Coordinates of C-alpha atoms and ligand atoms in Angstrom, one line a residue:
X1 CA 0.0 0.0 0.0
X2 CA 1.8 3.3 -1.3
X3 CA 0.7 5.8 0.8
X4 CA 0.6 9.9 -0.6
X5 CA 0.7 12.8 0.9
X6 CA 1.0 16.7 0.2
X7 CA 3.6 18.7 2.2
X8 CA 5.1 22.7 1.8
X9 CA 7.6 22.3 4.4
X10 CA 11.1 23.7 2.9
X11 CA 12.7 21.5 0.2
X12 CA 15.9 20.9 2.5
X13 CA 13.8 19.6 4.8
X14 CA 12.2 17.0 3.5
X15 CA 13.5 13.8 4.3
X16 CA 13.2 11.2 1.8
X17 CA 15.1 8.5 -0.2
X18 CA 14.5 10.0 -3.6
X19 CA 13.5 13.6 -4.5
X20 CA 12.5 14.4 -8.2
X21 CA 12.1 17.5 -9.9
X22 CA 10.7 17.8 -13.1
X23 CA 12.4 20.1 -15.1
X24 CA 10.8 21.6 -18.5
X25 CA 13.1 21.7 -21.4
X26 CA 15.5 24.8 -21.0
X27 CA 14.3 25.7 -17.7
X28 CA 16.7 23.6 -16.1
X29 CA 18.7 26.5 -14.7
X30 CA 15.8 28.2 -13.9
X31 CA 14.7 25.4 -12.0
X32 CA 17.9 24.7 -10.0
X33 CA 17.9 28.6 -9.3
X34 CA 14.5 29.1 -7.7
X35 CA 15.1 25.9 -5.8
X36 CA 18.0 27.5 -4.1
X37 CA 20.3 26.3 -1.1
X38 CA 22.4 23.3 -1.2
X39 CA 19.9 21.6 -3.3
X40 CA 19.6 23.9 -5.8
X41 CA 23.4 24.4 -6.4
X42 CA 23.7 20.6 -6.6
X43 CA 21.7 20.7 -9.7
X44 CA 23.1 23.3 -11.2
X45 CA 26.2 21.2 -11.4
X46 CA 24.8 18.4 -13.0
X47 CA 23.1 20.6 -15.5
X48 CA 25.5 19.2 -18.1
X49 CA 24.7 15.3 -17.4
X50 CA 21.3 16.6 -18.6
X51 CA 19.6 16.1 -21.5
X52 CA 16.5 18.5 -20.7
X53 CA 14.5 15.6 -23.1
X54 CA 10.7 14.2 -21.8
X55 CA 11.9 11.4 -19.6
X56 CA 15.8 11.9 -19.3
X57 CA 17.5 11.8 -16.1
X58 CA 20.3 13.0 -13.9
X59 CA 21.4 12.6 -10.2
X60 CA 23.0 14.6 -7.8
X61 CA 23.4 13.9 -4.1
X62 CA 23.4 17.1 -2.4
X63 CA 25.0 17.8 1.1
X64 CA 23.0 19.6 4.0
X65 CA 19.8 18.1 3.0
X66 CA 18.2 15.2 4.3
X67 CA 16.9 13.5 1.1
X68 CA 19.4 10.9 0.0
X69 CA 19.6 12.0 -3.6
X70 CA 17.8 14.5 -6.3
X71 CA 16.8 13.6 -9.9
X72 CA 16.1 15.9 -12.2
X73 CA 13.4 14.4 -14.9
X74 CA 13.5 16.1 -18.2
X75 CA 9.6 17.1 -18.9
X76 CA 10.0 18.6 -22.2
X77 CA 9.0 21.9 -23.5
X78 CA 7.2 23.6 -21.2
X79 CA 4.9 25.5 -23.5
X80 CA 3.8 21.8 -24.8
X81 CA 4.0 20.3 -20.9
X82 CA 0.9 18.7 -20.7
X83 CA -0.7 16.2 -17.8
X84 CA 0.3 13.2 -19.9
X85 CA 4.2 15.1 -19.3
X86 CA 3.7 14.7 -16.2
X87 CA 2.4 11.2 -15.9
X88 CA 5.2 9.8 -17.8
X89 CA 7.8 12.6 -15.9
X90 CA 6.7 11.4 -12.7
X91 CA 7.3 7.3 -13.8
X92 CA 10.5 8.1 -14.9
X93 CA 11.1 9.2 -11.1
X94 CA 9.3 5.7 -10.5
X95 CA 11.5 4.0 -11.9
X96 CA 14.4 5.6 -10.5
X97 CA 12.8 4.9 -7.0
X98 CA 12.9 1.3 -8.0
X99 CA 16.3 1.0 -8.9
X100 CA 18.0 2.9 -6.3
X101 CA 17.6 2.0 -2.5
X102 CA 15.2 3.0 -0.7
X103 CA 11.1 3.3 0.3
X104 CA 10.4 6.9 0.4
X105 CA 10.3 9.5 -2.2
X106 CA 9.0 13.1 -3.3
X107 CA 8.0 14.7 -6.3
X108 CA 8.6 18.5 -6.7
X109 CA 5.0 20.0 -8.0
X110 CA 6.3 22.4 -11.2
X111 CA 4.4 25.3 -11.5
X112 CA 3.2 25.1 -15.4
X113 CA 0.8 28.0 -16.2
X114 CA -1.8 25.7 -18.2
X115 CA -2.0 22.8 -15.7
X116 CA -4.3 23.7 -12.6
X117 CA -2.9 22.2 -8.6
X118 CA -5.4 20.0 -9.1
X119 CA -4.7 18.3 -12.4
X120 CA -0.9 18.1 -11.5
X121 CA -1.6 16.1 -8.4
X122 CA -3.6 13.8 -10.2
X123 CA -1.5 13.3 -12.7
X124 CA 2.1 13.3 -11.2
X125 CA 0.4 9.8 -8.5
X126 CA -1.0 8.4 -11.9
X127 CA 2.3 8.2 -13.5
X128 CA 4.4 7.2 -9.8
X129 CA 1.4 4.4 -9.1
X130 CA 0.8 3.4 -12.1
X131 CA 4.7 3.1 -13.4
X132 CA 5.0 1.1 -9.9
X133 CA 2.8 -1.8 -10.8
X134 CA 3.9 -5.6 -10.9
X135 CA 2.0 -8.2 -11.0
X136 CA 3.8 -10.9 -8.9
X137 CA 0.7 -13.3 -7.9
X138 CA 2.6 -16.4 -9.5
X139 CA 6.1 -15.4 -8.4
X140 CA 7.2 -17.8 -5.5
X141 CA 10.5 -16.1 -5.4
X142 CA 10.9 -12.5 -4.7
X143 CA 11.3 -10.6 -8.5
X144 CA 12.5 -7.5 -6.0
X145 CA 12.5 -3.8 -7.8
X146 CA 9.3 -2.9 -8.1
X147 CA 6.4 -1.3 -5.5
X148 CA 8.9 -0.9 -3.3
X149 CA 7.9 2.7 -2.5
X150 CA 5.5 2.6 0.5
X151 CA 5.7 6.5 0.8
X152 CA 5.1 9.1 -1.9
X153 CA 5.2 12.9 -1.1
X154 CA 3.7 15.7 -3.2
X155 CA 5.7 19.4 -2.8
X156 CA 3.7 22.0 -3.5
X157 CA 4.7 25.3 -1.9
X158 CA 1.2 27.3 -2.7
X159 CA -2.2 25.6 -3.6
X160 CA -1.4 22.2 -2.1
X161 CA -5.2 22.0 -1.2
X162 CA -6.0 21.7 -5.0
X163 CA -2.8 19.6 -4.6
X164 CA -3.9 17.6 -2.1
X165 CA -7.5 17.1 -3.8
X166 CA -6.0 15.9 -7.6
X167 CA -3.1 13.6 -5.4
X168 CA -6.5 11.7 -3.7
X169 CA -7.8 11.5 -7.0
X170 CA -5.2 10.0 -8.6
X171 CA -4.8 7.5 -6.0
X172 CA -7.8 6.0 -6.6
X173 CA -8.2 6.3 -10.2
X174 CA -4.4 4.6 -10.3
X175 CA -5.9 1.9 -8.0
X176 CA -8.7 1.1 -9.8
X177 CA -7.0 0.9 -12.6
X178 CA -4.5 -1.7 -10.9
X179 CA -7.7 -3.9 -10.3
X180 CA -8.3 -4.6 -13.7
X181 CA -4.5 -5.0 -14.3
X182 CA -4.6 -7.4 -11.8
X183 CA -7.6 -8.9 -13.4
X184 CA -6.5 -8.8 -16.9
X185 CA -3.1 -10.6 -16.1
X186 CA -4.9 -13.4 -14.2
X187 CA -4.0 -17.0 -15.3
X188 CA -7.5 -18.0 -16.9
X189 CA -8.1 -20.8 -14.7
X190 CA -8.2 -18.3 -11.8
X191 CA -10.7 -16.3 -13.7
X192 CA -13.7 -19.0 -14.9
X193 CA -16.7 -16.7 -14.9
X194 CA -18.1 -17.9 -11.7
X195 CA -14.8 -16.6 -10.4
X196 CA -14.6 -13.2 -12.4
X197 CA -18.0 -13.0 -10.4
X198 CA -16.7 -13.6 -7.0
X199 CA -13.9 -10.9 -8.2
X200 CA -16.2 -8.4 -8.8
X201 CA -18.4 -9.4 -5.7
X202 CA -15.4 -8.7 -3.5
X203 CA -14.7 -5.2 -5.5
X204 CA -17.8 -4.3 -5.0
X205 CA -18.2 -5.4 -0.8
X206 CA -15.2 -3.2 -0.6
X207 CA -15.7 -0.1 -2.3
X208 CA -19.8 0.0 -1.8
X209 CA -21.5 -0.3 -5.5
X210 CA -24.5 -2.7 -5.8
X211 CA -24.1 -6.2 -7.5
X212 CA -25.6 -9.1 -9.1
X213 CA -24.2 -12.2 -10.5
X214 CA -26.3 -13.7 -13.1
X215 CA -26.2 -17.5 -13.3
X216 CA -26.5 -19.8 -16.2
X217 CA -30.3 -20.7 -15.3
X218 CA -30.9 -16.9 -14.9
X219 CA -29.1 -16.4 -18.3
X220 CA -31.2 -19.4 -20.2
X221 CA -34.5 -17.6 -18.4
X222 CA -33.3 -14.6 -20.1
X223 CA -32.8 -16.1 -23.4
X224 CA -29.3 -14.7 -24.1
X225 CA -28.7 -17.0 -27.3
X226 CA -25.7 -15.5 -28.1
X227 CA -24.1 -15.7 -24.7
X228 CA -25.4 -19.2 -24.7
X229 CA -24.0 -20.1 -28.0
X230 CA -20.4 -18.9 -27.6
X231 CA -20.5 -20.8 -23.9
X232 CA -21.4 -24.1 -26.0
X233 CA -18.1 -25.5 -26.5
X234 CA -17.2 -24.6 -22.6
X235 CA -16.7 -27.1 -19.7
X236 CA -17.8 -23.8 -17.2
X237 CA -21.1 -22.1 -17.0
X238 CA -21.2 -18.3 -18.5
X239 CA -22.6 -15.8 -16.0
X240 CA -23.4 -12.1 -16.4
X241 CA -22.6 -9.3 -13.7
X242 CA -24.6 -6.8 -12.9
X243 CA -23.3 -3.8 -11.2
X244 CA -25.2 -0.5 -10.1
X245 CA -23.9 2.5 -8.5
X246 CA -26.9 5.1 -7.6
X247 CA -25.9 7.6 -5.0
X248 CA -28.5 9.7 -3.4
X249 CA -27.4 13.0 -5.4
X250 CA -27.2 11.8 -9.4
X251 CA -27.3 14.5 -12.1
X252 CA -29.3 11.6 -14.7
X253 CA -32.6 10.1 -14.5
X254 CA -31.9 7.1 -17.0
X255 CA -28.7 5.3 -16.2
X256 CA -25.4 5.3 -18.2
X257 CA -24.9 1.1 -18.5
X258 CA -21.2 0.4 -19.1
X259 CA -20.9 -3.1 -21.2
X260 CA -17.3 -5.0 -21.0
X261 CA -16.9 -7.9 -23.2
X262 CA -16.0 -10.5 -20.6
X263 CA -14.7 -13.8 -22.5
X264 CA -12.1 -15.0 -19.9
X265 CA -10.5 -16.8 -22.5
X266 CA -11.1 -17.3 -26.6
X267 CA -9.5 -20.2 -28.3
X268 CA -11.3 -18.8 -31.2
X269 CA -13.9 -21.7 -30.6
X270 CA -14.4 -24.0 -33.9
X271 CA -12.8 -21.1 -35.6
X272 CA -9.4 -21.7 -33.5
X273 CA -6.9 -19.4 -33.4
X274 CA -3.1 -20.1 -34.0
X275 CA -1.3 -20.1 -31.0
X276 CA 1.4 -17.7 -31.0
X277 CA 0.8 -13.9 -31.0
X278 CA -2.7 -15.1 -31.3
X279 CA -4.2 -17.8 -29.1
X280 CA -1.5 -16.6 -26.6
X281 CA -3.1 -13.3 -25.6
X282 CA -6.5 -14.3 -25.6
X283 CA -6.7 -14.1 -21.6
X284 CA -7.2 -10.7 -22.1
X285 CA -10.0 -10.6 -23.8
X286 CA -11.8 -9.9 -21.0
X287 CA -10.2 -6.8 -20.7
X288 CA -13.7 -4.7 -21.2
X289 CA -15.0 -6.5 -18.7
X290 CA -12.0 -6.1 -16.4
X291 CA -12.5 -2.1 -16.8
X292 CA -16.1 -1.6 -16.2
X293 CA -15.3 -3.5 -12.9
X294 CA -12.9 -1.3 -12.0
X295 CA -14.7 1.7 -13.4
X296 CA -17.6 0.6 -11.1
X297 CA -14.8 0.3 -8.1
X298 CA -13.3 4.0 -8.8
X299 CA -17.0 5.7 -8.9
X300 CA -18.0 4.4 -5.8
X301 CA -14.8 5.3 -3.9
X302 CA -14.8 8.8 -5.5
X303 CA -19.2 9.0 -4.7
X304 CA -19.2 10.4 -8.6
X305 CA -23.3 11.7 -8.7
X306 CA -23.7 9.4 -11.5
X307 CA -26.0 7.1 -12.1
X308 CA -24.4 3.6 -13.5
X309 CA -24.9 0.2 -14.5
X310 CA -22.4 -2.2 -15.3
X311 CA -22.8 -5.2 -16.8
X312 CA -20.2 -8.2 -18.3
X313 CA -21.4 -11.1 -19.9
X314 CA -18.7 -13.8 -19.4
X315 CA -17.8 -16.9 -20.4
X316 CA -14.7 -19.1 -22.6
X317 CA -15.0 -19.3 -26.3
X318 CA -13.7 -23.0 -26.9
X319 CA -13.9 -25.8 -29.5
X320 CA -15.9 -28.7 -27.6
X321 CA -18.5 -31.4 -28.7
X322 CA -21.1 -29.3 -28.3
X323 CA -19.5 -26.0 -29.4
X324 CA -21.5 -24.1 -31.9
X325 CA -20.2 -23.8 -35.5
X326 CA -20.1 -22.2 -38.5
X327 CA -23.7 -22.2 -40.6
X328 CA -24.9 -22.4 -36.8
X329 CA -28.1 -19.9 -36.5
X330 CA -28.9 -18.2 -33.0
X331 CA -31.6 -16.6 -32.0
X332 CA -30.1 -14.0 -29.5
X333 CA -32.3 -12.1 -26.4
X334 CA -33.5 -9.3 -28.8
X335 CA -35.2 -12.3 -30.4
X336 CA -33.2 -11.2 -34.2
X337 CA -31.5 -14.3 -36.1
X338 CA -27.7 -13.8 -36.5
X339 CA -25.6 -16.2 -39.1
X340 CA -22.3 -17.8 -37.3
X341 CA -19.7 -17.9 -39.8
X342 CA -16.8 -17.8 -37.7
X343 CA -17.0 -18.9 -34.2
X344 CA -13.8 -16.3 -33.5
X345 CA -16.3 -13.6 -33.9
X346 CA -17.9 -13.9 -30.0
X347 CA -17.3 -10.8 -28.6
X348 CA -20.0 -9.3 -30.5
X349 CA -22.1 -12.2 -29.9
X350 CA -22.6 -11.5 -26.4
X351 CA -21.9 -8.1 -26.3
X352 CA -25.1 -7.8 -28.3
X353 CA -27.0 -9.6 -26.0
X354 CA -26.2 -7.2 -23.2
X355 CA -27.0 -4.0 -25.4
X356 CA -30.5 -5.7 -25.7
X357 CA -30.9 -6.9 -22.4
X358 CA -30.0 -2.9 -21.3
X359 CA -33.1 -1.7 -23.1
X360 CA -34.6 -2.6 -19.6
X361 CA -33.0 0.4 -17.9
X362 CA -33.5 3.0 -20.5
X363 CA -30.4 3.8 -20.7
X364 CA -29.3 7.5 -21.5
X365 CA -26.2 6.5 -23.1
X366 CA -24.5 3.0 -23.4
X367 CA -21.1 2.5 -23.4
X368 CA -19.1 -0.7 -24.7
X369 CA -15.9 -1.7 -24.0
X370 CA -14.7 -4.5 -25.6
X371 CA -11.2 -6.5 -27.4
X372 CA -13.1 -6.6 -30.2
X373 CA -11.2 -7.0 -33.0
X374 CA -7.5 -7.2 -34.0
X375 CA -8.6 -4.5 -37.2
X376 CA -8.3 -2.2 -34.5
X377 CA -4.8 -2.8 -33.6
X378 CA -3.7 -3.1 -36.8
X379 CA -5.1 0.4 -37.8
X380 CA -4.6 2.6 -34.2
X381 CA -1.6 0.1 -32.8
X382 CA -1.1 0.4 -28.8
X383 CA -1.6 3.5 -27.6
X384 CA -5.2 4.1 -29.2
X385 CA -8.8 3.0 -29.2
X386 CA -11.2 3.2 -31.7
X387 CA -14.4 4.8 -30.9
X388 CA -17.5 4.6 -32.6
X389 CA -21.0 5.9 -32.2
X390 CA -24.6 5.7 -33.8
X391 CA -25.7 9.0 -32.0
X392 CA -24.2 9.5 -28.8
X393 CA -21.3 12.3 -27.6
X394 CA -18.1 11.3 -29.1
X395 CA -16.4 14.5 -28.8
X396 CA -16.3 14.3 -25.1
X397 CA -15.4 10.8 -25.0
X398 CA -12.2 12.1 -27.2
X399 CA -11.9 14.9 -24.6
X400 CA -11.7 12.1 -21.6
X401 CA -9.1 10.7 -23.4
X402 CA -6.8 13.5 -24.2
X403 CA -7.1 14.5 -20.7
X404 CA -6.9 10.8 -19.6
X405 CA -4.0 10.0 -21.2
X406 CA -6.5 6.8 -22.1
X407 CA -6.1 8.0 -26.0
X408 CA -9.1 7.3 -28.4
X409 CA -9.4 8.3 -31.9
X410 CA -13.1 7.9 -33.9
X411 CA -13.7 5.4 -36.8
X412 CA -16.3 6.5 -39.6
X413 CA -19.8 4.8 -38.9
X414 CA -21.3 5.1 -42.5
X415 CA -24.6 3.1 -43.3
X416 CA -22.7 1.6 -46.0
X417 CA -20.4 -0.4 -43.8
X418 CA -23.8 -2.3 -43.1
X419 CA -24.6 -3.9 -46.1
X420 CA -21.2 -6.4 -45.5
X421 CA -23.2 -8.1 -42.3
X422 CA -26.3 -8.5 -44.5
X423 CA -27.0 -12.5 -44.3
X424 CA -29.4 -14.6 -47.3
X425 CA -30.5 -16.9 -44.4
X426 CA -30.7 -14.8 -41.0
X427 CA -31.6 -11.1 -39.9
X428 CA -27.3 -10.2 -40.1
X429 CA -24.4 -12.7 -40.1
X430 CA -21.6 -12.8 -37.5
X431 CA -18.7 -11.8 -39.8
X432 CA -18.4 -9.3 -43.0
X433 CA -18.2 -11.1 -47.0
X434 CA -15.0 -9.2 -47.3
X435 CA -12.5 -8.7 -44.5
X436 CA -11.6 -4.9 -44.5
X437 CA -13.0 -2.9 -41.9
X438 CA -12.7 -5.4 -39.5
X439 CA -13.1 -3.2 -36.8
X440 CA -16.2 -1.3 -38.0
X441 CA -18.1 -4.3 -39.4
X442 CA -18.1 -5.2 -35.6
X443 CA -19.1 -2.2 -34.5
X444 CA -22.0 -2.2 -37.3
X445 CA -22.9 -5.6 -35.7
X446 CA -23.8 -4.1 -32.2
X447 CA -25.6 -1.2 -33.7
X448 CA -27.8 -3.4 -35.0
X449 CA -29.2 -4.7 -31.7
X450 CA -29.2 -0.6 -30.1
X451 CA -31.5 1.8 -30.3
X452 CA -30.8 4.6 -27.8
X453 CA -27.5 6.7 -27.7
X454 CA -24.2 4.5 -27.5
X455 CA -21.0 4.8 -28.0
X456 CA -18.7 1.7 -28.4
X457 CA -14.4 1.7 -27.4
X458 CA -12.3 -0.5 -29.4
X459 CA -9.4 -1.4 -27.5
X460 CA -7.7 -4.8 -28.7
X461 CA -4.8 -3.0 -29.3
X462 CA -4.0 -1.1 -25.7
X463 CA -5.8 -3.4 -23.2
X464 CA -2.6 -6.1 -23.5
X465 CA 1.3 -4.9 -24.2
X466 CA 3.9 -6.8 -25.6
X467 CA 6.4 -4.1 -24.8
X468 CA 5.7 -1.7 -21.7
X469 CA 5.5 1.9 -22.3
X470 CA 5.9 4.6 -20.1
X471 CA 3.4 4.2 -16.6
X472 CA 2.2 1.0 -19.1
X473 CA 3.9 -2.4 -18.3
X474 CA 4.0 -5.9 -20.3
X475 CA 0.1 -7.1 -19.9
X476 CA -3.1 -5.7 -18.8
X477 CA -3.0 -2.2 -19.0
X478 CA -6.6 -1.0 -17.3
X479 CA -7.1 1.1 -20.5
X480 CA -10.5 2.3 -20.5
X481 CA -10.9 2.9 -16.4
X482 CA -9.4 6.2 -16.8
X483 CA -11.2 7.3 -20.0
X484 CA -15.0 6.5 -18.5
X485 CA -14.1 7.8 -14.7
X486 CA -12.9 10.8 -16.3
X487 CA -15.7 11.0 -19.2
X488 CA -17.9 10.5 -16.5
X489 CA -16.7 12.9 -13.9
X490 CA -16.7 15.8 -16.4
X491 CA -20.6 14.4 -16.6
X492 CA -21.3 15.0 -13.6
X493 CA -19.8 18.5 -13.7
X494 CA -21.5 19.3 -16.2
X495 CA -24.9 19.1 -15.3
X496 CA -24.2 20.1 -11.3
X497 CA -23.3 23.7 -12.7
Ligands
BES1 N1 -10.6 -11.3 -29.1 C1 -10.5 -11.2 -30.5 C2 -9.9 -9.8 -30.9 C3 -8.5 -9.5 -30.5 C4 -7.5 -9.8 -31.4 C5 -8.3 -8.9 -29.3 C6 -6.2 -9.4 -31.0 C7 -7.0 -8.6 -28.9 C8 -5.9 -8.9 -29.8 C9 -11.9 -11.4 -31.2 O1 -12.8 -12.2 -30.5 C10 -11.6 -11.9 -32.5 O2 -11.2 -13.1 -32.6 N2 -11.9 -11.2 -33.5 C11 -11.7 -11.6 -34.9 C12 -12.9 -11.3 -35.7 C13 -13.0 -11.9 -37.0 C14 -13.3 -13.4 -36.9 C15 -14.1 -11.2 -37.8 C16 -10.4 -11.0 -35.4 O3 -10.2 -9.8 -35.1 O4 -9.7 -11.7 -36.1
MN2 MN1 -12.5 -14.2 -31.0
ZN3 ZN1 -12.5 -12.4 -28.5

């Protein structure tokens, strides 16, 4: 447990292992200068080990303070320093933290004109918490060097209220987050759907939303045929999860229902997938799922006035005796025919299921969140989603992400793009004739089963890394908690004022 605080007390004064100070490009001198005493003149004399670049580094280890040693971090140009700067600025420090000894350290709050107190705080823990992450569940030997830091310090001489507020903020955003890391990197044997259940029963105990957990009886009831279908070939029982978070003081009527795709593992079914750089990543693919859980986890700790409901339908997607299979025709919960023709395309199979069964809270807007296609990686690679929309506000779901740092870029929505679902036999088919467009004929599918405002987040590509980025490590990623908290947050602004 990494625990933050805010602090003005001098610089010199502070006593911690590791003291960072981001330093925008060419403003180094400055920097060292306002600083002043024996820390300051410490870094003016390593000014030429530094490379003033986003994400460079350089030590000194000042006398007559009691921090054991100073970084400088290179934030860039300051007229372009923006929150994401500061996220991956303050990781850099994380990482120094993690290689050099000790458990405490400090980050120097830099005064950028365009970033408020607030926004700084949040951002500099995002980028320390989040660049602190390892997942070490099936490690039964210590892997050392990471999380060590049990104590991280804000500086902020002036406004360390707003500080103070953004730092808490951060905190729990960067935890939630961490959840559906943790989730996402989960051996798929820990995560049946009866267990991602449990998971999200315990989230939910400790951070005070309302839940449900769907069984398969409730689910036949229900007649979800396309959850049913893709849990055909599976030895476990599919369930769906229902999650609700409705404080006293909500600024909506009708709900916003958040939809994660939830297979806790696809083989690809029938349809199987080749193993490597395929079949090999596919316990993600309940990534969605992973971050409307934690989504739900982050609202309730932060009491956002927002009216939610979450919901994952889960299961496997395997091959098995009784697996569906291509030519297969389902009748799904909205009571439409769909045409299987590949049994890899799942995710929109019960995904669309849930968009019908949602109809029953009127939603306002629907979100999905899903690993739908690898189209979408292919086009927008690691770093961004693919959003698309029939109706609903896109332009502040971009906004979320720019602020985010959760990136998402639209995809064109044409009716055209339609016509390559159209089946001879049933009401659409599973796959497109041709494969281009991968990534909207997918997004076409789910339309097809919505008719209120939605908006639907592509994120095959940034839910799972093969190389870590900055703040960003090898696996799960928790893309997409930061994009809704923070599309939903500015919601709930909006409509207090
Ligand atoms: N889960 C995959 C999509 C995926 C691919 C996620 C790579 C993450 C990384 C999805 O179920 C799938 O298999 N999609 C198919 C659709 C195709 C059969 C139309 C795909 O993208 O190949
Ligand atoms: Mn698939
Ligand atoms: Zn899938």
């Amino acid at each position: 447990m990494m625990k933050i605080s805010v602090t003005r007390i001098p610089l010199a004064e502070l006593r911690v292992n590791l003291l960072v100070v981001p330093v925008p490009t060419g403003e180094a001198r400055k920097t060292a200068t306002a600083i002043g005493g024996d820390i300051g003149d410490a870094l003016t004399r390593t000014l030429g080990d530094f490379s003033r670049e986003l994400g460079s580094v350089a030590l000194a280890y000042p006398s007559g303070t009691r921090s054991d040693r100073v970084a400088l971090v290179g934030l860039g140009p300051a007229h372009k320093a923006d929150v994401e700067a500061l996220r991956v600025a303050a990781a850099t420090g994380a990482g120094l933290a993690q290689k050099t000894d000790g458990t405490t350290a400090a980050i120097v709050v830099p005064r950028l004109g365009a970033i408020s107190g607030e926004a700084a705080g949040q951002a500099l823990v995002e980028g320390f918490r989040l660049a602190s992450y390892k997942f070490a569940r099936y490690k039964t030997r210590d892997i050392g060097g990471y999380d060590r830091t049990d104590r991280l310090i804000l500086h902020a001489a002036g406004q360390e209220k707003a500080v103070r507020r953004g730092a808490e903020r951060g905190r729990t955003v960067a935890e939630a987050t961490c959840t559906a890391r943790d989730l996402v990197n989960l051996s798929p044997h820990d995560k049946t759907p009866t267990l991602l259940g449990r998971a999200a029963e315990r989230v939910a105990r400790k951070s005070g939303f309302g839940i449900t957990v769907w069984d398969k009886s409730a689910i036949e009831a229900e007649r979800m045929g396309g959850l049913l279908a893709v849990n055909r070939g599976s030895m476990e029982p599919p369930v769906l999860i229902e999650m609700t978070w409705q404080p006293q003081n909500v600024v909506n009527s009708r709900p916003v229902v958040l939809i994660g795709k939830g297979i806790v593992f696809d083989t690809g079914g029938l349809s199987l997938k080749p193993t490597r750089n395929a079949m090999d990543q596919m316990k993600a693919d309940m990534a969605g799922g992973a971050a409307v859980i934690a989504v739900m986890e982050a609202l309730a700790r932060l009491r956002i006035p927002v009216y939610v409901v979450g919901l994952v339908p889960a299961t496997d997607n395997r091959p098995g005796q009784r697996a569906y299979v291509p030519g297969d025709v389902v009748t799904m919960h909205s009571g439409n025919t769909v045409e299987v023709l590949n049994t890899d395309a799942e995710g929109r199979m019960v995904l669309a299921d849930a968009l019908s069964y949602a109809k029953i809270f009127r939603p306002e807007l629907a979100i999905t969140l899903a690993t739908l296609t690898g189209a979408q990686r292919v086009a927008y690679g690691s770093r961004v989603a693919a959003a698309m929309t029939n109706q609903g506000p896109i332009d502040k779901l971009f906004a979320a992400g720019e602020t985010s740092g959760d990136f998402v870029h639209s995809m064109p929505m044409h009716a055209h793009y339609a016509e390559a679902m159209e089946s001879e036999v049933a009401d659409i088919r599973n796959v497109g004739k041709e494969r281009e467009a991968g990534a909207i004929q997918a997004a076409k599918f789910l339309e097809f089963f919505v008719d209120y405002d939605w908006l639907h987040v592509d994120f095959a590509g940034p839910s799972f890394l093969q190389h870590a980025l900055p703040y960003r490590p090898k696996g799960g990623t928790g893309f997409g908690v930061r994009l809704i908290v923070e599309f939903l947050s500015r919601m709930a602004k909006e409509r207090k004022r």
